[in-house]
Amino acid sequence: PSASVLVRYPAAVSRRGPSRATGDVDVSGEGVTVRRVNFMVDSGAFTAWKGGDKLSIKEYIKWCVIHRRYLHSIVNLDVIPGTFGRRATTEEVEQAAKTSKANLKRMQEAGLDAMPVFHYGEPFHFLEQMIADGATYIGIGGLVMIPTKERSRWLDHVFHLLCGSHPFPGVKVHGFGVT
């Protein structure tokens, strides 16, 4: 059996990277022996945004390249628009989505298969472009403070785009903050 673990980049940096328990080493807990741990590294963009901090795409790429052999999935350094506590303007949303796309391109140019993240409130053409660009794993974010009915309507539209005429999406999907 395997286990999946989400690691936030800033926290991983302070611990010098993911555990070496990513090969065939047994990792035990709760009476279950796990033969493989799949690490997904999240950029920590939401936490940085909430705290008013900035993350360096250059340093994030460097860290991901060094540790990539331990990582099952790498999340793009996405940009959250506006500031915590107020709704972002249309211009801020558009600029954040464009900067996120530029960050994704830089990560791909560094040889990283990073997961793009589509956020609540971004124009749907950004999600359509992720699909057209051949993304195989798409993160869905920005839903933490959205009321349930509004979130459900928005997710219905997202999955309509992801699924097309099929019953399931043609890509893997990770929902941030929706457990």
JSON list of C-alpha atoms in Angstrom, two decimals:
[
{"chain": "A", "resi": 1, "resn": "PRO", "atom": "CA", "xyz": [0.00, 0.00, 0.00]},
{"chain": "A", "resi": 2, "resn": "SER", "atom": "CA", "xyz": [0.96, 3.63, -0.40]},
{"chain": "A", "resi": 3, "resn": "ALA", "atom": "CA", "xyz": [0.15, 6.89, 1.33]},
{"chain": "A", "resi": 4, "resn": "SER", "atom": "CA", "xyz": [-0.10, 10.38, -0.09]},
{"chain": "A", "resi": 5, "resn": "VAL", "atom": "CA", "xyz": [1.18, 13.37, 1.87]},
{"chain": "A", "resi": 6, "resn": "LEU", "atom": "CA", "xyz": [0.79, 17.06, 1.05]},
{"chain": "A", "resi": 7, "resn": "VAL", "atom": "CA", "xyz": [3.91, 19.00, 2.01]},
{"chain": "A", "resi": 8, "resn": "ARG", "atom": "CA", "xyz": [3.86, 22.80, 2.08]},
{"chain": "A", "resi": 9, "resn": "TYR", "atom": "CA", "xyz": [7.06, 24.19, 0.53]},
{"chain": "A", "resi": 10, "resn": "PRO", "atom": "CA", "xyz": [7.95, 26.72, 3.27]},
{"chain": "A", "resi": 11, "resn": "ALA", "atom": "CA", "xyz": [7.55, 24.03, 5.94]},
{"chain": "A", "resi": 12, "resn": "ALA", "atom": "CA", "xyz": [9.59, 21.56, 3.90]},
{"chain": "A", "resi": 13, "resn": "VAL", "atom": "CA", "xyz": [12.40, 24.10, 3.48]},
{"chain": "A", "resi": 14, "resn": "SER", "atom": "CA", "xyz": [12.66, 24.47, 7.24]},
{"chain": "A", "resi": 15, "resn": "ARG", "atom": "CA", "xyz": [12.94, 20.67, 7.52]},
{"chain": "A", "resi": 16, "resn": "ARG", "atom": "CA", "xyz": [15.46, 20.36, 4.65]},
{"chain": "A", "resi": 17, "resn": "GLY", "atom": "CA", "xyz": [13.15, 18.53, 2.26]},
{"chain": "A", "resi": 18, "resn": "PRO", "atom": "CA", "xyz": [10.82, 15.56, 2.20]},
{"chain": "A", "resi": 19, "resn": "SER", "atom": "CA", "xyz": [11.63, 12.46, 4.19]},
{"chain": "A", "resi": 20, "resn": "ARG", "atom": "CA", "xyz": [13.82, 9.90, 2.51]},
{"chain": "A", "resi": 21, "resn": "ALA", "atom": "CA", "xyz": [11.01, 7.39, 3.19]},
{"chain": "A", "resi": 22, "resn": "THR", "atom": "CA", "xyz": [9.85, 7.59, -0.40]},
{"chain": "A", "resi": 23, "resn": "GLY", "atom": "CA", "xyz": [11.30, 4.41, -1.78]},
{"chain": "A", "resi": 24, "resn": "ASP", "atom": "CA", "xyz": [10.61, 0.89, -0.60]},
{"chain": "A", "resi": 25, "resn": "VAL", "atom": "CA", "xyz": [11.28, 1.76, 3.03]},
{"chain": "A", "resi": 26, "resn": "ASP", "atom": "CA", "xyz": [8.51, 0.74, 5.42]},
{"chain": "A", "resi": 27, "resn": "VAL", "atom": "CA", "xyz": [6.73, 3.62, 7.09]},
{"chain": "A", "resi": 28, "resn": "SER", "atom": "CA", "xyz": [4.44, 2.43, 9.85]},
{"chain": "A", "resi": 29, "resn": "GLY", "atom": "CA", "xyz": [1.62, 4.12, 11.66]},
{"chain": "A", "resi": 30, "resn": "GLU", "atom": "CA", "xyz": [-1.84, 3.32, 12.94]},
{"chain": "A", "resi": 31, "resn": "GLY", "atom": "CA", "xyz": [-1.03, -0.39, 12.62]},
{"chain": "A", "resi": 32, "resn": "VAL", "atom": "CA", "xyz": [-0.62, -0.11, 8.83]},
{"chain": "A", "resi": 33, "resn": "THR", "atom": "CA", "xyz": [2.67, -0.59, 7.03]},
{"chain": "A", "resi": 34, "resn": "VAL", "atom": "CA", "xyz": [3.06, 1.71, 4.06]},
{"chain": "A", "resi": 35, "resn": "ARG", "atom": "CA", "xyz": [5.57, 0.72, 1.39]},
{"chain": "A", "resi": 36, "resn": "ARG", "atom": "CA", "xyz": [5.61, 4.01, -0.51]},
{"chain": "A", "resi": 37, "resn": "VAL", "atom": "CA", "xyz": [4.89, 7.61, 0.40]},
{"chain": "A", "resi": 38, "resn": "ASN", "atom": "CA", "xyz": [3.78, 9.90, -2.43]},
{"chain": "A", "resi": 39, "resn": "PHE", "atom": "CA", "xyz": [4.68, 13.50, -1.66]},
{"chain": "A", "resi": 40, "resn": "MET", "atom": "CA", "xyz": [2.85, 16.38, -3.29]},
{"chain": "A", "resi": 41, "resn": "VAL", "atom": "CA", "xyz": [4.57, 19.70, -2.67]},
{"chain": "A", "resi": 42, "resn": "ASP", "atom": "CA", "xyz": [2.34, 22.75, -2.49]},
{"chain": "A", "resi": 43, "resn": "SER", "atom": "CA", "xyz": [3.99, 26.14, -2.98]},
{"chain": "A", "resi": 44, "resn": "GLY", "atom": "CA", "xyz": [2.38, 27.54, 0.15]},
{"chain": "A", "resi": 45, "resn": "ALA", "atom": "CA", "xyz": [0.93, 30.42, -1.87]},
{"chain": "A", "resi": 46, "resn": "PHE", "atom": "CA", "xyz": [-2.28, 30.65, 0.16]},
{"chain": "A", "resi": 47, "resn": "THR", "atom": "CA", "xyz": [-0.44, 30.72, 3.49]},
{"chain": "A", "resi": 48, "resn": "ALA", "atom": "CA", "xyz": [2.03, 33.32, 2.15]},
{"chain": "A", "resi": 49, "resn": "TRP", "atom": "CA", "xyz": [-0.84, 35.44, 0.76]},
{"chain": "A", "resi": 50, "resn": "LYS", "atom": "CA", "xyz": [-2.75, 35.22, 4.04]},
{"chain": "A", "resi": 51, "resn": "GLY", "atom": "CA", "xyz": [0.35, 36.36, 5.95]},
{"chain": "A", "resi": 52, "resn": "GLY", "atom": "CA", "xyz": [1.29, 39.08, 3.45]},
{"chain": "A", "resi": 53, "resn": "ASP", "atom": "CA", "xyz": [4.49, 37.23, 2.51]},
{"chain": "A", "resi": 54, "resn": "LYS", "atom": "CA", "xyz": [6.10, 36.80, -0.91]},
{"chain": "A", "resi": 55, "resn": "LEU", "atom": "CA", "xyz": [7.52, 33.56, -2.30]},
{"chain": "A", "resi": 56, "resn": "SER", "atom": "CA", "xyz": [10.39, 33.41, -4.77]},
{"chain": "A", "resi": 57, "resn": "ILE", "atom": "CA", "xyz": [9.69, 31.43, -7.94]},
{"chain": "A", "resi": 58, "resn": "LYS", "atom": "CA", "xyz": [13.45, 31.09, -8.44]},
{"chain": "A", "resi": 59, "resn": "GLU", "atom": "CA", "xyz": [13.97, 29.56, -4.97]},
{"chain": "A", "resi": 60, "resn": "TYR", "atom": "CA", "xyz": [10.87, 27.34, -5.28]},
{"chain": "A", "resi": 61, "resn": "ILE", "atom": "CA", "xyz": [12.10, 25.97, -8.62]},
{"chain": "A", "resi": 62, "resn": "LYS", "atom": "CA", "xyz": [15.57, 25.39, -7.20]},
{"chain": "A", "resi": 63, "resn": "TRP", "atom": "CA", "xyz": [14.12, 23.47, -4.23]},
{"chain": "A", "resi": 64, "resn": "CYS", "atom": "CA", "xyz": [11.78, 21.40, -6.44]},
{"chain": "A", "resi": 65, "resn": "VAL", "atom": "CA", "xyz": [14.60, 20.47, -8.84]},
{"chain": "A", "resi": 66, "resn": "ILE", "atom": "CA", "xyz": [16.82, 19.34, -5.95]},
{"chain": "A", "resi": 67, "resn": "HIS", "atom": "CA", "xyz": [14.03, 17.24, -4.35]},
{"chain": "A", "resi": 68, "resn": "ARG", "atom": "CA", "xyz": [12.10, 16.11, -7.42]},
{"chain": "A", "resi": 69, "resn": "ARG", "atom": "CA", "xyz": [13.07, 12.46, -7.05]},
{"chain": "A", "resi": 70, "resn": "TYR", "atom": "CA", "xyz": [11.06, 12.39, -3.81]},
{"chain": "A", "resi": 71, "resn": "LEU", "atom": "CA", "xyz": [8.03, 14.21, -5.21]},
{"chain": "A", "resi": 72, "resn": "HIS", "atom": "CA", "xyz": [5.03, 12.54, -6.76]},
{"chain": "A", "resi": 73, "resn": "SER", "atom": "CA", "xyz": [3.44, 15.89, -7.66]},
{"chain": "A", "resi": 74, "resn": "ILE", "atom": "CA", "xyz": [4.59, 19.52, -7.72]},
{"chain": "A", "resi": 75, "resn": "VAL", "atom": "CA", "xyz": [2.08, 22.36, -7.49]},
{"chain": "A", "resi": 76, "resn": "ASN", "atom": "CA", "xyz": [2.76, 25.52, -9.45]},
{"chain": "A", "resi": 77, "resn": "LEU", "atom": "CA", "xyz": [3.67, 28.66, -7.52]},
{"chain": "A", "resi": 78, "resn": "ASP", "atom": "CA", "xyz": [0.27, 30.19, -8.08]},
{"chain": "A", "resi": 79, "resn": "VAL", "atom": "CA", "xyz": [-0.52, 33.78, -7.22]},
{"chain": "A", "resi": 80, "resn": "ILE", "atom": "CA", "xyz": [-3.52, 34.63, -5.04]},
{"chain": "A", "resi": 81, "resn": "PRO", "atom": "CA", "xyz": [-5.01, 37.99, -6.03]},
{"chain": "A", "resi": 82, "resn": "GLY", "atom": "CA", "xyz": [-5.54, 40.96, -3.74]},
{"chain": "A", "resi": 83, "resn": "THR", "atom": "CA", "xyz": [-4.91, 40.96, -0.02]},
{"chain": "A", "resi": 84, "resn": "PHE", "atom": "CA", "xyz": [-6.36, 38.82, 2.74]},
{"chain": "A", "resi": 85, "resn": "GLY", "atom": "CA", "xyz": [-9.60, 40.21, 4.14]},
{"chain": "A", "resi": 86, "resn": "ARG", "atom": "CA", "xyz": [-10.90, 41.96, 1.03]},
{"chain": "A", "resi": 87, "resn": "ARG", "atom": "CA", "xyz": [-12.27, 40.79, -2.29]},
{"chain": "A", "resi": 88, "resn": "ALA", "atom": "CA", "xyz": [-9.78, 41.16, -5.16]},
{"chain": "A", "resi": 89, "resn": "THR", "atom": "CA", "xyz": [-10.56, 43.47, -8.06]},
{"chain": "A", "resi": 90, "resn": "THR", "atom": "CA", "xyz": [-11.12, 42.12, -11.56]},
{"chain": "A", "resi": 91, "resn": "GLU", "atom": "CA", "xyz": [-7.74, 43.53, -12.58]},
{"chain": "A", "resi": 92, "resn": "GLU", "atom": "CA", "xyz": [-5.99, 41.83, -9.64]},
{"chain": "A", "resi": 93, "resn": "VAL", "atom": "CA", "xyz": [-7.62, 38.50, -10.49]},
{"chain": "A", "resi": 94, "resn": "GLU", "atom": "CA", "xyz": [-6.57, 38.75, -14.14]},
{"chain": "A", "resi": 95, "resn": "GLN", "atom": "CA", "xyz": [-3.00, 39.78, -13.25]},
{"chain": "A", "resi": 96, "resn": "ALA", "atom": "CA", "xyz": [-2.65, 37.00, -10.66]},
{"chain": "A", "resi": 97, "resn": "ALA", "atom": "CA", "xyz": [-3.81, 34.40, -13.19]},
{"chain": "A", "resi": 98, "resn": "LYS", "atom": "CA", "xyz": [-1.33, 35.72, -15.78]},
{"chain": "A", "resi": 99, "resn": "THR", "atom": "CA", "xyz": [1.53, 35.66, -13.25]},
{"chain": "A", "resi": 100, "resn": "SER", "atom": "CA", "xyz": [0.57, 32.12, -12.19]},
{"chain": "A", "resi": 101, "resn": "LYS", "atom": "CA", "xyz": [0.71, 31.06, -15.85]},
{"chain": "A", "resi": 102, "resn": "ALA", "atom": "CA", "xyz": [4.15, 32.70, -16.24]},
{"chain": "A", "resi": 103, "resn": "ASN", "atom": "CA", "xyz": [5.36, 30.87, -13.11]},
{"chain": "A", "resi": 104, "resn": "LEU", "atom": "CA", "xyz": [4.08, 27.58, -14.55]},
{"chain": "A", "resi": 105, "resn": "LYS", "atom": "CA", "xyz": [6.00, 28.21, -17.76]},
{"chain": "A", "resi": 106, "resn": "ARG", "atom": "CA", "xyz": [9.21, 28.90, -15.80]},
{"chain": "A", "resi": 107, "resn": "MET", "atom": "CA", "xyz": [8.75, 25.68, -13.85]},
{"chain": "A", "resi": 108, "resn": "GLN", "atom": "CA", "xyz": [8.16, 23.69, -17.03]},
{"chain": "A", "resi": 109, "resn": "GLU", "atom": "CA", "xyz": [11.23, 25.27, -18.63]},
{"chain": "A", "resi": 110, "resn": "ALA", "atom": "CA", "xyz": [13.20, 24.02, -15.60]},
{"chain": "A", "resi": 111, "resn": "GLY", "atom": "CA", "xyz": [12.01, 20.49, -16.41]},
{"chain": "A", "resi": 112, "resn": "LEU", "atom": "CA", "xyz": [9.32, 20.31, -13.73]},
{"chain": "A", "resi": 113, "resn": "ASP", "atom": "CA", "xyz": [5.90, 18.83, -14.49]},
{"chain": "A", "resi": 114, "resn": "ALA", "atom": "CA", "xyz": [4.07, 21.30, -12.28]},
{"chain": "A", "resi": 115, "resn": "MET", "atom": "CA", "xyz": [0.34, 21.24, -11.61]},
{"chain": "A", "resi": 116, "resn": "PRO", "atom": "CA", "xyz": [-1.46, 24.43, -12.65]},
{"chain": "A", "resi": 117, "resn": "VAL", "atom": "CA", "xyz": [-4.08, 25.76, -10.22]},
{"chain": "A", "resi": 118, "resn": "PHE", "atom": "CA", "xyz": [-7.36, 27.30, -11.33]},
{"chain": "A", "resi": 119, "resn": "HIS", "atom": "CA", "xyz": [-8.93, 29.60, -8.73]},
{"chain": "A", "resi": 120, "resn": "TYR", "atom": "CA", "xyz": [-12.47, 30.59, -7.94]},
{"chain": "A", "resi": 121, "resn": "GLY", "atom": "CA", "xyz": [-13.18, 33.91, -9.62]},
{"chain": "A", "resi": 122, "resn": "GLU", "atom": "CA", "xyz": [-10.66, 33.56, -12.44]},
{"chain": "A", "resi": 123, "resn": "PRO", "atom": "CA", "xyz": [-12.05, 33.81, -15.96]},
{"chain": "A", "resi": 124, "resn": "PHE", "atom": "CA", "xyz": [-12.84, 30.32, -17.27]},
{"chain": "A", "resi": 125, "resn": "HIS", "atom": "CA", "xyz": [-10.61, 30.83, -20.30]},
{"chain": "A", "resi": 126, "resn": "PHE", "atom": "CA", "xyz": [-7.64, 30.19, -17.98]},
{"chain": "A", "resi": 127, "resn": "LEU", "atom": "CA", "xyz": [-9.01, 26.72, -17.16]},
{"chain": "A", "resi": 128, "resn": "GLU", "atom": "CA", "xyz": [-9.81, 26.09, -20.82]},
{"chain": "A", "resi": 129, "resn": "GLN", "atom": "CA", "xyz": [-6.22, 27.02, -21.68]},
{"chain": "A", "resi": 130, "resn": "MET", "atom": "CA", "xyz": [-4.84, 24.61, -19.03]},
{"chain": "A", "resi": 131, "resn": "ILE", "atom": "CA", "xyz": [-6.86, 21.83, -20.66]},
{"chain": "A", "resi": 132, "resn": "ALA", "atom": "CA", "xyz": [-5.79, 22.88, -24.18]},
{"chain": "A", "resi": 133, "resn": "ASP", "atom": "CA", "xyz": [-2.14, 23.00, -23.05]},
{"chain": "A", "resi": 134, "resn": "GLY", "atom": "CA", "xyz": [-2.39, 19.32, -22.06]},
{"chain": "A", "resi": 135, "resn": "ALA", "atom": "CA", "xyz": [-2.33, 19.58, -18.27]},
{"chain": "A", "resi": 136, "resn": "THR", "atom": "CA", "xyz": [-2.70, 16.10, -16.77]},
{"chain": "A", "resi": 137, "resn": "TYR", "atom": "CA", "xyz": [-3.30, 17.23, -13.19]},
{"chain": "A", "resi": 138, "resn": "ILE", "atom": "CA", "xyz": [-5.15, 20.47, -12.32]},
{"chain": "A", "resi": 139, "resn": "GLY", "atom": "CA", "xyz": [-5.56, 22.01, -8.90]},
{"chain": "A", "resi": 140, "resn": "ILE", "atom": "CA", "xyz": [-8.77, 23.81, -7.99]},
{"chain": "A", "resi": 141, "resn": "GLY", "atom": "CA", "xyz": [-8.40, 26.53, -5.36]},
{"chain": "A", "resi": 142, "resn": "GLY", "atom": "CA", "xyz": [-9.79, 29.67, -3.85]},
{"chain": "A", "resi": 143, "resn": "LEU", "atom": "CA", "xyz": [-12.88, 27.98, -2.41]},
{"chain": "A", "resi": 144, "resn": "VAL", "atom": "CA", "xyz": [-12.20, 28.18, 1.31]},
{"chain": "A", "resi": 145, "resn": "MET", "atom": "CA", "xyz": [-14.40, 31.19, 2.07]},
{"chain": "A", "resi": 146, "resn": "ILE", "atom": "CA", "xyz": [-17.00, 30.73, -0.68]},
{"chain": "A", "resi": 147, "resn": "PRO", "atom": "CA", "xyz": [-20.57, 29.90, 0.46]},
{"chain": "A", "resi": 148, "resn": "THR", "atom": "CA", "xyz": [-21.61, 26.30, -0.26]},
{"chain": "A", "resi": 149, "resn": "LYS", "atom": "CA", "xyz": [-24.31, 27.04, -2.87]},
{"chain": "A", "resi": 150, "resn": "GLU", "atom": "CA", "xyz": [-22.06, 29.41, -4.80]},
{"chain": "A", "resi": 151, "resn": "ARG", "atom": "CA", "xyz": [-19.13, 26.96, -4.58]},
{"chain": "A", "resi": 152, "resn": "SER", "atom": "CA", "xyz": [-21.34, 24.11, -5.85]},
{"chain": "A", "resi": 153, "resn": "ARG", "atom": "CA", "xyz": [-22.55, 26.12, -8.85]},
{"chain": "A", "resi": 154, "resn": "TRP", "atom": "CA", "xyz": [-19.00, 27.14, -9.72]},
{"chain": "A", "resi": 155, "resn": "LEU", "atom": "CA", "xyz": [-17.66, 23.59, -9.34]},
{"chain": "A", "resi": 156, "resn": "ASP", "atom": "CA", "xyz": [-20.47, 22.29, -11.57]},
{"chain": "A", "resi": 157, "resn": "HIS", "atom": "CA", "xyz": [-19.21, 24.59, -14.31]},
{"chain": "A", "resi": 158, "resn": "VAL", "atom": "CA", "xyz": [-15.57, 23.66, -13.67]},
{"chain": "A", "resi": 159, "resn": "PHE", "atom": "CA", "xyz": [-16.35, 19.94, -13.95]},
{"chain": "A", "resi": 160, "resn": "HIS", "atom": "CA", "xyz": [-18.49, 20.51, -17.02]},
{"chain": "A", "resi": 161, "resn": "LEU", "atom": "CA", "xyz": [-15.37, 21.98, -18.67]},
{"chain": "A", "resi": 162, "resn": "LEU", "atom": "CA", "xyz": [-13.11, 19.23, -17.30]},
{"chain": "A", "resi": 163, "resn": "CYS", "atom": "CA", "xyz": [-15.41, 16.37, -18.31]},
{"chain": "A", "resi": 164, "resn": "GLY", "atom": "CA", "xyz": [-16.92, 17.56, -21.56]},
{"chain": "A", "resi": 165, "resn": "SER", "atom": "CA", "xyz": [-19.34, 14.83, -22.67]},
{"chain": "A", "resi": 166, "resn": "HIS", "atom": "CA", "xyz": [-17.64, 12.18, -20.48]},
{"chain": "A", "resi": 167, "resn": "PRO", "atom": "CA", "xyz": [-18.78, 11.15, -16.99]},
{"chain": "A", "resi": 168, "resn": "PHE", "atom": "CA", "xyz": [-15.34, 11.81, -15.47]},
{"chain": "A", "resi": 169, "resn": "PRO", "atom": "CA", "xyz": [-12.63, 14.44, -16.02]},
{"chain": "A", "resi": 170, "resn": "GLY", "atom": "CA", "xyz": [-9.91, 13.68, -18.55]},
{"chain": "A", "resi": 171, "resn": "VAL", "atom": "CA", "xyz": [-7.35, 14.92, -16.00]},
{"chain": "A", "resi": 172, "resn": "LYS", "atom": "CA", "xyz": [-6.58, 14.29, -12.35]},
{"chain": "A", "resi": 173, "resn": "VAL", "atom": "CA", "xyz": [-8.00, 16.98, -10.05]},
{"chain": "A", "resi": 174, "resn": "HIS", "atom": "CA", "xyz": [-6.90, 18.12, -6.60]},
{"chain": "A", "resi": 175, "resn": "GLY", "atom": "CA", "xyz": [-9.19, 20.43, -4.65]},
{"chain": "A", "resi": 176, "resn": "PHE", "atom": "CA", "xyz": [-7.31, 22.71, -2.26]},
{"chain": "A", "resi": 177, "resn": "GLY", "atom": "CA", "xyz": [-9.13, 23.41, 1.00]},
{"chain": "A", "resi": 178, "resn": "VAL", "atom": "CA", "xyz": [-12.23, 21.40, 0.11]},
{"chain": "A", "resi": 179, "resn": "THR", "atom": "CA", "xyz": [-11.96, 18.38, 2.40]}
]
